[in-house]
PDB file of C-alpha atoms in Angstrom:
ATOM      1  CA  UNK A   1      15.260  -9.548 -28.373  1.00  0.00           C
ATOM      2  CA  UNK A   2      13.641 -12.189 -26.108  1.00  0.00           C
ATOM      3  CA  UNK A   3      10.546 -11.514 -24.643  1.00  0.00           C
ATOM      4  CA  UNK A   4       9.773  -9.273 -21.321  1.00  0.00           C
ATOM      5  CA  UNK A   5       8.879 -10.917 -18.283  1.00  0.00           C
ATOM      6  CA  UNK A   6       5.971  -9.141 -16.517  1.00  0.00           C
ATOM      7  CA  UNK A   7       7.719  -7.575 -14.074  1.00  0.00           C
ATOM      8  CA  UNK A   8       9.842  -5.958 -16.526  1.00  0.00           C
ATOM      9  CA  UNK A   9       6.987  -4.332 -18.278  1.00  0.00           C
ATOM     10  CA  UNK A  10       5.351  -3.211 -15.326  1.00  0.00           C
ATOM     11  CA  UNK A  11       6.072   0.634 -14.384  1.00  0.00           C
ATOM     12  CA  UNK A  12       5.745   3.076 -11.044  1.00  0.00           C
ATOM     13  CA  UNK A  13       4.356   6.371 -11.644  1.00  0.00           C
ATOM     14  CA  UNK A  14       2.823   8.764  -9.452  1.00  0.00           C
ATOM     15  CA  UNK A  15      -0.865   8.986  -9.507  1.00  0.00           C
ATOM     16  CA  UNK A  16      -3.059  11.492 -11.298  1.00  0.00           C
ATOM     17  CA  UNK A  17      -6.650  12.163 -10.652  1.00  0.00           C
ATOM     18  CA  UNK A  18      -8.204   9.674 -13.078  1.00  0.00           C
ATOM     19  CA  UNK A  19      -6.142   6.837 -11.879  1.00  0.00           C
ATOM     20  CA  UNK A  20      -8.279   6.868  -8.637  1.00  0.00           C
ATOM     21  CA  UNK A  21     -11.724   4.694 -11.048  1.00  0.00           C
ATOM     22  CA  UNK A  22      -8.768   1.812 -11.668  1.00  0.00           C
ATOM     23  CA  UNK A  23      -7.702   2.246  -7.648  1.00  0.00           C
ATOM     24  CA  UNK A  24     -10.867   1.284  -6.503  1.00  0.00           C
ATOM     25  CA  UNK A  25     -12.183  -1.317  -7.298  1.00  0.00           C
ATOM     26  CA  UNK A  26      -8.877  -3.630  -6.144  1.00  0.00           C
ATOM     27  CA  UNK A  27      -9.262  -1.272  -2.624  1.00  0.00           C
ATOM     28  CA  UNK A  28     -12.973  -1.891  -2.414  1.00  0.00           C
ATOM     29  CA  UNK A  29     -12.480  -5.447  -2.855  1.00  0.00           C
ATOM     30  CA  UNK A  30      -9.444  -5.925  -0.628  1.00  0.00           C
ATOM     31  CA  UNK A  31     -11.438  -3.361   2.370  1.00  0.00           C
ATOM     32  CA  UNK A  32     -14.590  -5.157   2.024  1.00  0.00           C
ATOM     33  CA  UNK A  33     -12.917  -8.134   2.859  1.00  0.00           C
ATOM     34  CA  UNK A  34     -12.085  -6.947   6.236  1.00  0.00           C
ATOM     35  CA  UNK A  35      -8.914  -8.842   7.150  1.00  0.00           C
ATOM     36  CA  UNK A  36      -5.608  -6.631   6.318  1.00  0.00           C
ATOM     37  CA  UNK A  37      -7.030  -3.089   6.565  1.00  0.00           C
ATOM     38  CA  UNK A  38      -8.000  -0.870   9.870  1.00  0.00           C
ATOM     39  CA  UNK A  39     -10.536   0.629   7.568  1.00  0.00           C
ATOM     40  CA  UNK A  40     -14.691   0.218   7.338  1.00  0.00           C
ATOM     41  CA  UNK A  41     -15.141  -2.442   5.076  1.00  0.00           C
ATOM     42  CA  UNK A  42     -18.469  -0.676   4.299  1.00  0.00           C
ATOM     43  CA  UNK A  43     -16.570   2.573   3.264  1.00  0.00           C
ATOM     44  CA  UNK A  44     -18.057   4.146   0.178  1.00  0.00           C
ATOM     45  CA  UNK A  45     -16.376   5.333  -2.551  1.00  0.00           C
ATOM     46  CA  UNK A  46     -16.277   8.737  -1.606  1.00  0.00           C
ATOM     47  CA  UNK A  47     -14.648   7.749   1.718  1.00  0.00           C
ATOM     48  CA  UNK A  48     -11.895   5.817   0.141  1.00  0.00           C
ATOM     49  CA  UNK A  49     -10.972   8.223  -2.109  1.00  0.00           C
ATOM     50  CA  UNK A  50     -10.518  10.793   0.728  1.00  0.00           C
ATOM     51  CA  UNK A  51      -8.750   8.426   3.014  1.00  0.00           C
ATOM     52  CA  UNK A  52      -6.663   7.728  -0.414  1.00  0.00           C
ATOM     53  CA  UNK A  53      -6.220  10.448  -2.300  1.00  0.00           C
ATOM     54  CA  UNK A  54      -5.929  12.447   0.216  1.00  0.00           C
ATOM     55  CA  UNK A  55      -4.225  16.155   0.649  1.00  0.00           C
ATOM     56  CA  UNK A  56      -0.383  15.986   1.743  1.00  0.00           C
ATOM     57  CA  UNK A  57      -0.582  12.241   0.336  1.00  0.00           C
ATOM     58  CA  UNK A  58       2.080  10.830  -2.165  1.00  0.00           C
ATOM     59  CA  UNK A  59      -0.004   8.228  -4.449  1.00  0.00           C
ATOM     60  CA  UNK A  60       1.756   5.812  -6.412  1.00  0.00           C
ATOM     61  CA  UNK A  61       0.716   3.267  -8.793  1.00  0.00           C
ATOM     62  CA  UNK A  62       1.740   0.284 -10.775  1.00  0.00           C
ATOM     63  CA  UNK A  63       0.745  -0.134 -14.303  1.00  0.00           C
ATOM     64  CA  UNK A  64       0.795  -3.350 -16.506  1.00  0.00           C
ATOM     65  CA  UNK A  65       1.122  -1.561 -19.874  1.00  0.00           C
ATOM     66  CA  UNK A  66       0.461  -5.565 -21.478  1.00  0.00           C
ATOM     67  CA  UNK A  67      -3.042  -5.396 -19.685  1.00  0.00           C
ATOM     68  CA  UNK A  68      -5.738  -6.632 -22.557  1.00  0.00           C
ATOM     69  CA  UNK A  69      -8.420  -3.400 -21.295  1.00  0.00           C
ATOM     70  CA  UNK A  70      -7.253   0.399 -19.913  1.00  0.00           C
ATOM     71  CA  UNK A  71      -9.717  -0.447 -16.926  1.00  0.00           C
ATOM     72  CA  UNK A  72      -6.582  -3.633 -15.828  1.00  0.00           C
ATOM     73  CA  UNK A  73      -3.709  -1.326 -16.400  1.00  0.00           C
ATOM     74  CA  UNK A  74      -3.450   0.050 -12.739  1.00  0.00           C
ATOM     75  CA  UNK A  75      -2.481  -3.271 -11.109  1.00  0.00           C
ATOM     76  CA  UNK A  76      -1.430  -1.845  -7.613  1.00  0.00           C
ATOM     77  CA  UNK A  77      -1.301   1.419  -5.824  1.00  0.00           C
ATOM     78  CA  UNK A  78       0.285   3.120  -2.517  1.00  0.00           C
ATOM     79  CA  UNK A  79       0.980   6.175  -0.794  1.00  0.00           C
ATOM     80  CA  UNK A  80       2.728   7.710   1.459  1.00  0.00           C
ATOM     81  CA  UNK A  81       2.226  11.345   3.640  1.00  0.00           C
ATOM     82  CA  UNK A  82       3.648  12.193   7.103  1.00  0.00           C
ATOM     83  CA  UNK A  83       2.713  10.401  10.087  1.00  0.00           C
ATOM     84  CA  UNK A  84       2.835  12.727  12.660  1.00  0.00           C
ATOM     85  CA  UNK A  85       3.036  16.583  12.158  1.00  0.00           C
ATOM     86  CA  UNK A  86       5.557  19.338  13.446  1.00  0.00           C
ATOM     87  CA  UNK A  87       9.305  18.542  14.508  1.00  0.00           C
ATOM     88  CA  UNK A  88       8.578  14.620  13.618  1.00  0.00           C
ATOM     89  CA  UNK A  89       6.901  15.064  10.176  1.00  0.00           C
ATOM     90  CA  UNK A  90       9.969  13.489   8.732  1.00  0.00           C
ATOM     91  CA  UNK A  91       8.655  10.174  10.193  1.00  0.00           C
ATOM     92  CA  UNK A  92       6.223   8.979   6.871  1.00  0.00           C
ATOM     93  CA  UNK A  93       3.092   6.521   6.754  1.00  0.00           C
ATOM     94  CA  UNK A  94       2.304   4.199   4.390  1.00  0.00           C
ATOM     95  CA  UNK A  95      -0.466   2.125   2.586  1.00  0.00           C
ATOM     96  CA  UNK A  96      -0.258  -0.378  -0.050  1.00  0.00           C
ATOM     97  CA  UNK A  97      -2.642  -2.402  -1.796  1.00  0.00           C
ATOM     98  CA  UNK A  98      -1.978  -4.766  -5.296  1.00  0.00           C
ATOM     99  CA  UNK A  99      -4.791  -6.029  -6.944  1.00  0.00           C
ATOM    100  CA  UNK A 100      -5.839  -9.302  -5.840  1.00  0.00           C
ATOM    101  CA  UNK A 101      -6.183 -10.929  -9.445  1.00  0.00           C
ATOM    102  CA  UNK A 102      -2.163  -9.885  -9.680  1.00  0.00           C
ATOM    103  CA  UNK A 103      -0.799 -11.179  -6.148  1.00  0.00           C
ATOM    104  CA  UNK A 104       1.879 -13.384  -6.406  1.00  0.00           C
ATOM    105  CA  UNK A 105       3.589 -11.715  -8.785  1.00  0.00           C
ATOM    106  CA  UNK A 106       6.296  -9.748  -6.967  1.00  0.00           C
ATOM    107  CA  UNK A 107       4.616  -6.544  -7.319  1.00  0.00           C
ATOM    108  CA  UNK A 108       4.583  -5.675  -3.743  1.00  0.00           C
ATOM    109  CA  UNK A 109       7.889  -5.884  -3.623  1.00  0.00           C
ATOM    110  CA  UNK A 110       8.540  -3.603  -6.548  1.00  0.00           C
ATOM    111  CA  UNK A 111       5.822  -0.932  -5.097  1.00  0.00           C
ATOM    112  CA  UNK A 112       7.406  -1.276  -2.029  1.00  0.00           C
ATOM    113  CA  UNK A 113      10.843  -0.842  -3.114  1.00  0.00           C
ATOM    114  CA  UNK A 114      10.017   2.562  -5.144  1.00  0.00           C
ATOM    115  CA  UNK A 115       8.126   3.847  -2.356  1.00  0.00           C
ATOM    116  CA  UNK A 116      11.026   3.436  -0.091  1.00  0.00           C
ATOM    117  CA  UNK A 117      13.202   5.078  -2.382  1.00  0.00           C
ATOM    118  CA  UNK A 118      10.778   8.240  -3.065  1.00  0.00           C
ATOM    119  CA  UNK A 119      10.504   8.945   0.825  1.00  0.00           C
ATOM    120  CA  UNK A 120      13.766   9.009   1.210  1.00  0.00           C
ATOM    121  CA  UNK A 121      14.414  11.457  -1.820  1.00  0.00           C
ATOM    122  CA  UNK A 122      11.462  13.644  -0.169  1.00  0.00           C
ATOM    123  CA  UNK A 123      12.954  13.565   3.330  1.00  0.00           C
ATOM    124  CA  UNK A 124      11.379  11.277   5.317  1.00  0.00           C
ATOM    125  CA  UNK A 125      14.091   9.412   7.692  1.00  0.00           C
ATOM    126  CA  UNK A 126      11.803   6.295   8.727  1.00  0.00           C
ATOM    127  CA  UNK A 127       8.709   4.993   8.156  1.00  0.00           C
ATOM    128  CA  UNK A 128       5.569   3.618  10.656  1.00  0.00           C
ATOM    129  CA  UNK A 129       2.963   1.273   9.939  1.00  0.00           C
ATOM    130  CA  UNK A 130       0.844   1.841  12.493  1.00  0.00           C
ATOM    131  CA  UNK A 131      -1.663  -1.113  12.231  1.00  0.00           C
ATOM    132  CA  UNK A 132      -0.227  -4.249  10.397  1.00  0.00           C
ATOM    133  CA  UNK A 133      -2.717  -6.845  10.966  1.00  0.00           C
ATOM    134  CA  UNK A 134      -0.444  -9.981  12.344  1.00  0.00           C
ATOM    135  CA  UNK A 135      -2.150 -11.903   9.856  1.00  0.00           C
ATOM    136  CA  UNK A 136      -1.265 -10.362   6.773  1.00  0.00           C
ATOM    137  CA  UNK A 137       0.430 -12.096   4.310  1.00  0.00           C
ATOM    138  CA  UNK A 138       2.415  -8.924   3.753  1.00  0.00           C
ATOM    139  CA  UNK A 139       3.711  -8.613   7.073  1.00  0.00           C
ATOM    140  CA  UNK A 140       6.839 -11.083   5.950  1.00  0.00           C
ATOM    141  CA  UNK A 141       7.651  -8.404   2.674  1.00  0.00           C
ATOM    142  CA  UNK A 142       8.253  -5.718   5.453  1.00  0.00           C
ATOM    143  CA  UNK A 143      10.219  -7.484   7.771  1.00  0.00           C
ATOM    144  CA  UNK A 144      12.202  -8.779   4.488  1.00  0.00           C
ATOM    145  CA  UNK A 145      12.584  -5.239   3.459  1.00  0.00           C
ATOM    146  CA  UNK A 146      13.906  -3.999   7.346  1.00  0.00           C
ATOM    147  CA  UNK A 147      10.936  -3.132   9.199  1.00  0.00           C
ATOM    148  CA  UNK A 148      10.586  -4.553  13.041  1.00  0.00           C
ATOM    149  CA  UNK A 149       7.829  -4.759  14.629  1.00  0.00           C
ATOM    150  CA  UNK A 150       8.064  -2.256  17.650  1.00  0.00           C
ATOM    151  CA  UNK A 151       5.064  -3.120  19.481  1.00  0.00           C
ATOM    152  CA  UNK A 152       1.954  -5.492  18.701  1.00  0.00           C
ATOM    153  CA  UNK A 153      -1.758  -3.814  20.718  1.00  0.00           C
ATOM    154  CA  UNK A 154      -3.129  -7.374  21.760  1.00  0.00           C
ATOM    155  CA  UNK A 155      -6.709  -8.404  20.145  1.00  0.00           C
ATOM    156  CA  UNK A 156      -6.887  -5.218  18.467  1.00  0.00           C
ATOM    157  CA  UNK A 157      -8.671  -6.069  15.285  1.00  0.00           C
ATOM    158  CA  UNK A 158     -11.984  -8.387  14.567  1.00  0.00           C
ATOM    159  CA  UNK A 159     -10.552 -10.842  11.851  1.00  0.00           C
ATOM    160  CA  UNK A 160     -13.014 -12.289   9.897  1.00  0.00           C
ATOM    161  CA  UNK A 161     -11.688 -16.221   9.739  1.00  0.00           C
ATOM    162  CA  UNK A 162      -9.340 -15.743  13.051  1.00  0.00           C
ATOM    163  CA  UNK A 163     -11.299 -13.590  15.822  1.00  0.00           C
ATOM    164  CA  UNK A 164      -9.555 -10.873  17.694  1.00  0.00           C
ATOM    165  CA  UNK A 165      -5.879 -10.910  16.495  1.00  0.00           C
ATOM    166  CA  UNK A 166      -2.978  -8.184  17.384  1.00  0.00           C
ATOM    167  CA  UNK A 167      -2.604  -5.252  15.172  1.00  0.00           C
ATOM    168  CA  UNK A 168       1.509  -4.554  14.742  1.00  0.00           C
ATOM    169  CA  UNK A 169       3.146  -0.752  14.888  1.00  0.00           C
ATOM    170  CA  UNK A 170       6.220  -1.484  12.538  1.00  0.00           C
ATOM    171  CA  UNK A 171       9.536   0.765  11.836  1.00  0.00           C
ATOM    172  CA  UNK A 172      12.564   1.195   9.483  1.00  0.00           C
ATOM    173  CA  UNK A 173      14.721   4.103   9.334  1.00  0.00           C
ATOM    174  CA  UNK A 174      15.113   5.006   5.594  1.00  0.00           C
TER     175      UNK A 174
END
């Protein structure tokens, strides 16, 4: 047997309660920076884990079972819980966040990919992202993966390098 490539070894699972201390530190460090997420960059932990973790959500994550310490093994995370309520709760919402120190990797992809898959199995017809920052580096996996962007809200969002730039409502029907 030849050796795995990382990808290979890396698995999807949904979340459990004490995955949330290996979550945050990659979402405190990628919301502090304050250029792909909607969210206070000052949020506390507390407040993450709420926004998060939060009731109705579906929480994924992606562990590297090759990581050298349990505290590396959770290399990425996302969920996903309606976006709107009543006769449109089929429509879901997502978020998605890999580890900075594992970027590059294709993990996104994978994440992305499962997540898909598991709204699909749980109902939901489409998806919304309803604030894509058009700076984000991620904004080319979801148009790669179907989404279009159905609207962009001009100047929406302070960037930290860039100024005011447009935040992006993407779709795809699942």
């Amino acid at each position: 047997m030849g050796d795995r490539t990382a990808e290979q070894q890396l698995r999807v699972r949904d979340a459990v309660a004490e995955d949330w201390p290996l979550i945050w530190p990659f979402w405190h460090e990628i919301v502090a920076a304050g250029d792909t997420y909607a969210w206070d960059p000052d949020a506390d932990e507390d407040a993450a884990r709420a926004l998060w973790m939060a009731p109705g959500a579906r929480v994924f994550v992606v562990e590297d079972p090759g990581a050298p310490a349990p505290a590396d093994r959770v290399v990425a995370s996302a969920y996903v819980r309606p976006n709107y309520g009543g006769p449109a709760r089929t429509v879901a919402n997502a978020g998605f966040m890999v580890s900075p120190a594992h970027a590059g990797r294709g993990i996104g992809r994978l994440l992305a990919g499962h997540v898909l898959d598991e709204a699909r199995r749980d109902g939901y017809t489409a998806m919304v992202f309803n604030a894509v920052v058009e700076t984000n580096p991620a904004l080319r996996l979801w148009q790669s993966l179907g989404f279009t962007i159905l609207g962009t809200v001009p100047r929406a969002f302070a960037h930290p390098l860039h100024g005011p730039v447009g935040l992006h409502i993407l779709h795809r029907f699942l």
